Short mmCIF file of C-alpha atoms in Angstrom, two decimals:
data_model
loop_
_atom_site.label_atom_id
_atom_site.label_comp_id
_atom_site.label_asym_id
_atom_site.label_seq_id
_atom_site.Cartn_x
_atom_site.Cartn_y
_atom_site.Cartn_z
CA GLU R 1 -0.12 0.27 -0.01
CA LEU R 2 1.09 3.10 -0.63
CA LYS R 3 1.11 5.15 2.28
CA VAL R 4 2.53 7.79 4.13
CA GLU R 5 3.06 9.19 7.58
CA GLN R 6 3.56 12.08 9.89
CA ASN R 7 3.95 12.86 13.02
CA PRO R 8 3.18 14.26 15.38
CA LEU R 9 0.02 15.06 13.94
CA PHE R 10 -0.60 17.96 16.45
CA LEU R 11 2.90 19.63 18.27
CA SER R 12 2.29 23.16 20.44
CA MET R 13 5.38 24.52 21.48
CA GLN R 14 6.95 27.44 22.94
CA GLU R 15 8.42 30.09 20.93
CA GLY R 16 12.30 29.62 20.78
CA LYS R 17 12.09 26.08 21.60
CA ASN R 18 13.65 23.39 18.54
CA TYR R 19 11.34 20.64 17.32
CA THR R 20 10.82 17.65 14.15
CA ILE R 21 8.17 16.84 11.96
CA TYR R 22 8.42 13.26 10.24
CA CYS R 23 7.60 11.90 7.44
CA ASN R 24 7.57 8.36 6.81
CA TYR R 25 6.56 7.13 3.14
CA SER R 26 6.54 3.43 2.43
CA THR R 27 8.08 2.33 -0.96
CA THR R 28 10.54 3.57 -2.78
CA SER R 29 10.15 7.45 -3.85
CA ASP R 30 11.50 10.03 -6.84
CA ARG R 31 10.87 13.21 -5.04
CA LEU R 32 9.76 14.22 -1.30
CA TYR R 33 8.09 17.47 -1.13
CA TRP R 34 7.43 19.93 1.97
CA TYR R 35 3.92 22.35 1.59
CA ARG R 36 3.23 24.82 4.39
CA GLN R 37 -0.41 26.29 4.87
CA ASP R 38 -2.29 28.28 6.53
CA PRO R 39 -5.87 28.59 7.54
CA GLY R 40 -8.36 28.82 4.49
CA LYS R 41 -4.85 29.33 2.31
CA SER R 42 -3.34 27.88 0.10
CA LEU R 43 -0.60 25.50 -0.33
CA GLU R 44 2.05 26.86 -0.36
CA SER R 45 5.99 24.27 -1.83
CA LEU R 46 8.62 24.82 0.75
CA PHE R 47 11.46 22.55 -0.23
CA VAL R 48 11.45 19.65 -2.77
CA LEU R 49 14.27 17.14 -1.66
CA LEU R 50 15.52 13.98 -4.75
CA SER R 51 18.63 12.23 -3.42
CA ASN R 52 19.39 10.82 -0.22
CA GLY R 53 20.93 12.80 2.38
CA ALA R 54 19.56 16.44 0.70
CA VAL R 55 19.40 18.76 3.09
CA LYS R 56 17.72 22.66 2.31
CA GLN R 57 17.31 25.23 4.56
CA GLU R 58 15.22 28.39 3.95
CA GLY R 59 14.61 30.63 7.57
CA ARG R 60 13.90 28.35 10.34
CA LEU R 61 12.83 25.77 8.86
CA MET R 62 15.31 22.43 7.31
CA ALA R 63 14.29 19.49 5.49
CA SER R 64 16.14 16.09 4.60
CA LEU R 65 15.86 12.71 2.87
CA ASP R 66 17.19 9.25 3.72
CA THR R 67 16.17 7.39 0.88
CA LYS R 68 16.65 4.47 2.31
CA ALA R 69 15.33 4.38 5.25
CA ARG R 70 12.66 6.30 3.84
CA LEU R 71 12.36 8.37 5.65
CA SER R 72 12.18 12.72 5.49
CA THR R 73 12.12 15.69 8.50
CA LEU R 74 11.51 19.23 9.03
CA HIS R 75 13.54 21.03 11.72
CA ILE R 76 12.68 23.61 13.22
CA THR R 77 15.18 26.26 15.11
CA ALA R 78 14.77 28.79 17.22
CA ALA R 79 9.90 28.72 16.35
CA VAL R 80 8.56 31.83 16.04
CA HIS R 81 4.48 32.83 16.11
CA ASP R 82 4.17 33.44 12.22
CA LEU R 83 5.57 29.35 11.43
CA SER R 84 2.13 28.09 12.82
CA ALA R 85 0.62 26.07 10.05
CA THR R 86 0.04 23.34 9.23
CA TYR R 87 2.57 20.42 7.84
CA PHE R 88 2.61 18.85 5.07
CA CYS R 89 5.04 16.29 3.95
CA ALA R 90 4.27 14.07 0.39
CA ALA R 91 6.48 11.46 -1.31
CA MET R 92 6.46 10.98 -5.80
CA ILE R 93 5.82 7.51 -5.69
CA ASN R 94 5.07 5.78 -9.15
CA TYR R 95 4.31 9.23 -10.40
CA GLN R 96 0.91 10.03 -7.97
CA LEU R 97 1.88 12.71 -4.82
CA ILE R 98 1.03 11.02 -2.44
CA TRP R 99 0.04 12.75 1.03
CA GLY R 100 0.59 12.10 4.68
CA ALA R 101 -2.24 13.70 6.62
CA GLY R 102 -0.08 16.88 7.71
CA THR R 103 1.21 18.47 11.01
CA LYS R 104 -0.58 21.11 11.98
CA LEU R 105 1.62 22.88 14.20
CA ILE R 106 1.22 25.79 16.62
CA ILE R 107 3.79 28.70 18.63
CA LYS R 108 3.19 30.04 21.50
CA PRO R 109 4.83 33.51 22.12
CA GLU C 1 3.41 35.71 -12.88
CA ALA C 2 -0.47 35.00 -11.74
CA GLY C 3 -1.02 31.77 -9.82
CA VAL C 4 -3.65 28.97 -10.21
CA VAL C 5 -7.14 30.97 -9.89
CA GLN C 6 -9.68 29.12 -8.64
CA SER C 7 -13.70 29.89 -7.71
CA PRO C 8 -15.99 30.58 -6.29
CA ARG C 9 -13.73 30.66 -2.92
CA TYR C 10 -16.51 28.87 -1.38
CA LYS C 11 -19.96 27.28 -2.32
CA ILE C 12 -23.42 26.21 0.28
CA ILE C 13 -25.96 24.05 -1.69
CA GLU C 14 -28.54 22.00 -0.74
CA LYS C 15 -27.62 18.53 -1.53
CA LYS C 16 -28.40 16.12 -4.71
CA GLN C 17 -27.99 19.66 -6.41
CA PRO C 18 -25.37 20.58 -8.98
CA VAL C 19 -22.07 22.20 -7.97
CA ALA C 20 -19.21 22.97 -10.47
CA PHE C 21 -15.57 24.69 -9.50
CA TRP C 22 -14.28 26.10 -12.18
CA CYS C 23 -10.16 26.11 -12.35
CA ASN C 24 -7.01 28.23 -14.34
CA PRO C 25 -4.37 27.83 -14.22
CA ILE C 26 -0.62 28.37 -14.22
CA SER C 27 -0.14 30.39 -17.94
CA GLY C 28 1.43 28.17 -19.80
CA HIS C 29 1.09 25.09 -17.41
CA ASN C 30 -0.01 22.05 -19.11
CA THR C 31 -0.53 19.30 -16.16
CA LEU C 32 -3.67 20.47 -14.13
CA TYR C 33 -4.55 17.85 -11.37
CA TRP C 34 -8.12 18.27 -9.07
CA TYR C 35 -7.86 17.39 -5.82
CA LEU C 36 -9.82 16.76 -2.74
CA GLN C 37 -8.72 17.72 0.68
CA ASN C 38 -11.69 16.87 3.95
CA LEU C 39 -10.61 18.14 7.21
CA GLY C 40 -7.69 17.85 8.73
CA GLN C 41 -6.06 15.57 6.09
CA GLY C 42 -3.69 15.76 2.97
CA PRO C 43 -4.72 16.47 -0.33
CA GLU C 44 -6.33 13.51 -2.92
CA LEU C 45 -5.56 13.50 -6.58
CA LEU C 46 -9.59 13.42 -8.12
CA ILE C 47 -7.84 13.51 -11.98
CA ARG C 48 -4.75 14.80 -14.08
CA TYR C 49 -5.00 16.50 -16.90
CA GLU C 50 -2.23 16.88 -19.07
CA ASN C 51 -3.49 19.05 -21.65
CA GLU C 52 -6.90 18.19 -22.56
CA GLU C 53 -6.86 15.29 -21.52
CA ALA C 54 -7.17 12.93 -18.89
CA VAL C 55 -4.76 10.84 -17.79
CA ASP C 56 -5.10 9.65 -14.59
CA ASP C 57 -9.16 9.21 -13.20
CA SER C 58 -8.65 6.39 -11.28
CA GLN C 59 -9.72 8.28 -8.29
CA LEU C 60 -13.06 10.07 -9.57
CA PRO C 61 -16.28 8.86 -8.53
CA LYS C 62 -17.44 9.01 -11.74
CA ASP C 63 -21.12 7.94 -11.17
CA ARG C 64 -21.41 11.46 -9.65
CA PHE C 65 -17.91 13.54 -10.27
CA SER C 66 -17.56 15.43 -14.39
CA ALA C 67 -14.18 17.41 -14.86
CA GLU C 68 -13.32 19.10 -18.53
CA ARG C 69 -10.19 20.78 -19.55
CA LEU C 70 -11.62 21.41 -23.11
CA LYS C 71 -9.09 23.47 -24.98
CA GLY C 72 -5.98 22.62 -22.56
CA VAL C 73 -5.99 25.19 -20.33
CA ASP C 74 -9.16 26.31 -17.30
CA SER C 75 -10.98 22.88 -16.42
CA THR C 76 -13.98 22.70 -14.73
CA LEU C 77 -14.85 19.95 -12.30
CA LYS C 78 -18.53 19.52 -11.63
CA ILE C 79 -20.86 16.49 -8.99
CA GLN C 80 -24.40 16.35 -9.42
CA PRO C 81 -25.90 15.33 -7.22
CA ALA C 82 -24.05 16.54 -4.76
CA GLU C 83 -23.98 14.77 -1.64
CA LEU C 84 -23.27 14.80 2.52
CA GLY C 85 -20.63 13.71 2.43
CA ASP C 86 -19.17 15.39 -0.62
CA SER C 87 -17.81 18.55 1.35
CA ALA C 88 -14.72 19.60 1.43
CA VAL C 89 -12.36 21.70 -0.19
CA TYR C 90 -11.91 21.36 -3.56
CA LEU C 91 -7.52 22.54 -4.50
CA CYS C 92 -6.81 23.19 -8.09
CA ALA C 93 -3.20 22.58 -8.89
CA SER C 94 -1.12 22.83 -12.07
CA ARG C 95 2.16 22.27 -12.69
CA GLY C 96 4.59 23.29 -15.39
CA SER C 97 5.95 21.32 -19.18
CA GLU C 98 9.61 22.32 -19.02
CA PRO C 99 12.34 19.29 -18.05
CA ASP C 100 12.27 19.57 -13.80
CA LYS C 101 13.82 17.83 -11.98
CA TYR C 102 11.69 19.39 -8.99
CA ASN C 103 8.44 19.32 -11.16
CA GLU C 104 6.24 21.20 -8.48
CA GLN C 105 2.69 21.17 -8.62
CA PHE C 106 1.74 24.31 -7.81
CA PHE C 107 -1.46 25.13 -5.76
CA GLY C 108 -4.67 26.94 -5.92
CA PRO C 109 -6.15 28.63 -3.14
CA GLY C 110 -9.61 25.83 -3.15
CA THR C 111 -13.54 26.01 -2.97
CA ARG C 112 -14.42 25.19 0.15
CA LEU C 113 -17.85 23.47 -0.62
CA THR C 114 -20.57 22.79 2.68
CA VAL C 115 -23.39 19.91 1.05
CA LEU C 116 -26.33 21.03 3.70
#
């Protein structure tokens, strides 16, 4: 079964803290995507990871990919309130984009 | 450059009524997707177009859902008749046709459908 699992599904944290969101996928994938979605808004592409060991960083967010473990992580450093959103990972498997259920992140001042 | 445009943004209808959603992709994007997103879940693909051809409609409930992309640009998704369980956000996305190792999909704001 083609499956992408994220955890946690819900995360409430204080500003200034670090945390990691995990994304596991069930079978070989060509690409791994991270998207952000604000309430009532569109999905915004954050990162595209293509190969084993790929690491990309944008501001306080860093994404990495381990294709052998079929695992991607999204690390948040020194969180700020503006990063509150729902984060989705999606894996390209057999030309289909298979989505995780999303991680709702709330960052409290 | 304009992004993916969808309309309407919100729609409230009674069950058994028909409803239609419209999407205009990013200019030059040949690939167009319709997704359904339930609350608290990731998007689920309904149909994918390459130009005007529906190349993957395996997850489209064809008894009540239909879609078209007649000129290979904008697209319409229709539900007839709508059921209570169809309440969701309907997302449209597009992807460029040029060879691109990233193959990113760009999403519209979605249409939130409420069926009463």
